[in-house]
């Protein structure tokens, strides 16, 4: 009571300090870190499960046909194929091992799978396993200005060759 005889309402309010103890703070921080980790893990899992392999181009425009020497095997299309040339014409060997799909590499007189040791000759025939089938062949065509076009999406027989025009043929005027 005060001098006027009335109760002072301010005198009944107690000053309560909001003090968080160390244990409460550490508990709250731990739960926050747990929820942040759980959220980051869910985001990473969703990104992992929704991953798709980027589409690589299947068609390539290469050099002119006369660039490829007879008897040589030239890597093309970012190493996804080899262009060979013999007396019958050009052929394309796809650089994917028929065992498990590893990319084969060029050695002295052969192609080799670095993953499991399969070896192929320069035309793609199996020399040493575990691969049981020869390397696949891709289609070749002559495009504009005599440039070779490689289509990795079109598989052809091993006997297929892109015949090359004779260097003595001349274009006829139209």
C-alpha positions as a printed Julia matrix, in Angstrom:
174×3 Matrix{Float64}:
  0.0     0.0      0.0
  1.05    3.48    -0.6
  0.12    6.72     1.13
 -3.15    7.02    -0.74
 -4.24    3.68     0.62
 -4.37    1.91    -2.67
 -2.23   -0.99    -3.77
  0.39   -0.09    -6.29
  0.04   -2.53    -9.24
  3.7    -2.09   -10.15
  4.81   -3.41    -6.81
  3.32   -6.87    -7.44
  5.24   -7.42   -10.69
  8.44   -9.25    -9.99
 11.46   -8.76   -12.19
 12.06  -12.21   -13.64
 15.27  -12.45   -15.55
 15.22  -14.85   -18.49
 18.46  -16.65   -17.94
 19.33  -19.71   -20.0
 21.65  -22.09   -18.29
 24.66  -23.66   -19.95
 22.98  -27.06   -20.11
 19.9   -25.62   -21.83
 22.06  -23.75   -24.34
 24.14  -26.82   -25.22
 20.99  -28.91   -25.58
 19.45  -26.35   -27.93
 22.68  -26.03   -29.96
 22.96  -29.84   -30.24
 19.4   -30.19   -31.5
 19.97  -27.39   -34.01
 23.13  -29.06   -35.33
 21.29  -32.4    -35.58
 18.45  -30.85   -37.6
 20.9   -28.98   -39.87
 22.83  -32.22   -40.53
 19.61  -34.11   -41.21
 18.44  -31.41   -43.64
 21.76  -31.36   -45.5
 21.71  -35.16   -45.73
 18.21  -35.17   -47.21
 19.22  -32.56   -49.8
 22.33  -34.59   -50.74
 20.3   -37.81   -50.98
 17.71  -36.2    -53.26
 20.46  -34.81   -55.52
 22.15  -38.22   -55.63
 18.97  -40.12   -56.48
 17.95  -37.63   -59.17
 21.33  -37.69   -60.99
 21.18  -38.44   -64.7
 24.14  -39.12   -66.93
 24.73  -36.16   -69.24
 23.81  -36.86   -72.85
 26.91  -37.14   -74.95
 26.66  -36.4    -78.65
 26.41  -39.44   -80.89
 27.27  -37.75   -84.19
 30.59  -36.15   -84.97
 31.94  -34.38   -88.03
 35.58  -35.31   -88.41
 38.41  -34.46   -90.78
 38.52  -35.05   -94.51
 38.86  -38.7    -95.48
 42.34  -38.3    -96.93
 43.74  -37.29   -93.51
 43.53  -40.86   -92.19
 46.56  -42.89   -93.36
 46.23  -46.48   -94.55
 47.08  -48.99   -91.83
 46.75  -46.48   -88.98
 44.15  -46.3    -86.22
 43.34  -42.74   -85.18
 41.43  -41.87   -81.96
 38.45  -39.54   -82.56
 35.29  -38.21   -80.88
 36.93  -37.44   -77.53
 38.46  -40.93   -77.48
 35.13  -42.72   -77.85
 36.08  -44.3    -81.19
 38.97  -45.08   -83.5
 39.02  -44.49   -87.25
 40.92  -47.06   -89.24
 41.74  -47.12   -92.92
 42.65  -50.03   -95.13
 42.63  -50.59   -98.88
 38.84  -51.02   -98.87
 38.06  -47.73   -97.11
 37.46  -46.24   -93.67
 35.93  -48.01   -90.67
 35.11  -46.91   -87.12
 35.74  -49.05   -84.05
 33.81  -48.02   -80.92
 36.2   -47.74   -77.96
 33.93  -49.49   -75.42
 35.09  -52.92   -74.23
 32.46  -55.6    -74.82
 33.21  -57.13   -71.41
 31.98  -54.37   -69.07
 32.05  -51.22   -71.19
 35.37  -49.71   -70.1
 37.01  -47.38   -72.59
 39.78  -49.16   -74.48
 43.07  -47.42   -75.17
 45.53  -47.63   -78.01
 48.74  -49.6    -77.55
 51.45  -50.32   -80.11
 49.65  -52.81   -82.37
 46.47  -53.42   -80.36
 43.67  -51.93   -78.3
 43.61  -52.75   -74.59
 41.03  -52.52   -71.82
 42.73  -51.0    -68.76
 40.05  -52.35   -66.4
 40.2   -56.11   -66.89
 42.96  -56.79   -69.39
 41.07  -57.62   -72.58
 43.07  -57.01   -75.75
 41.82  -56.43   -79.29
 43.57  -56.1    -82.64
 43.25  -52.87   -84.61
 40.08  -54.08   -86.3
 38.43  -54.89   -82.95
 38.8   -58.69   -82.93
 39.4   -60.22   -79.46
 43.0   -61.31   -78.87
 42.75  -61.94   -75.13
 39.75  -62.15   -72.75
 37.76  -61.77   -70.58
 35.88  -60.03   -73.41
 34.2   -62.63   -75.62
 32.86  -60.41   -78.43
 34.73  -58.11   -80.81
 34.46  -54.34   -80.48
 31.41  -52.82   -82.12
 31.63  -50.8    -85.32
 29.95  -47.44   -85.94
 28.58  -46.01   -89.18
 30.59  -43.56   -91.25
 29.34  -41.3    -94.04
 30.85  -38.59   -96.19
 29.43  -35.2    -95.41
 29.91  -31.72   -96.74
 33.26  -30.87   -98.26
 34.33  -34.53   -98.09
 34.45  -34.6    -94.3
 33.84  -37.9    -92.53
 30.78  -38.08   -90.28
 30.76  -40.6    -87.43
 27.48  -41.85   -85.95
 28.12  -43.73   -82.69
 24.41  -44.47   -82.36
 24.33  -46.61   -85.51
 26.07  -50.0    -85.24
 27.22  -51.66   -88.46
 28.77  -55.02   -89.43
 32.51  -55.61   -89.11
 32.79  -55.83   -92.9
 31.37  -52.32   -93.41
 33.75  -49.81   -94.97
 33.18  -46.27   -96.14
 34.49  -46.4    -99.7
 36.66  -43.45  -100.55
 36.46  -41.66  -103.88
 39.45  -42.11  -106.11
 41.82  -39.14  -106.06
 41.7   -39.21  -109.88
 37.94  -38.65  -109.99
 37.11  -35.09  -110.79
 33.91  -33.33  -110.05
 31.77  -32.79  -113.11
 30.39  -29.28  -113.55
 26.61  -28.99  -113.47
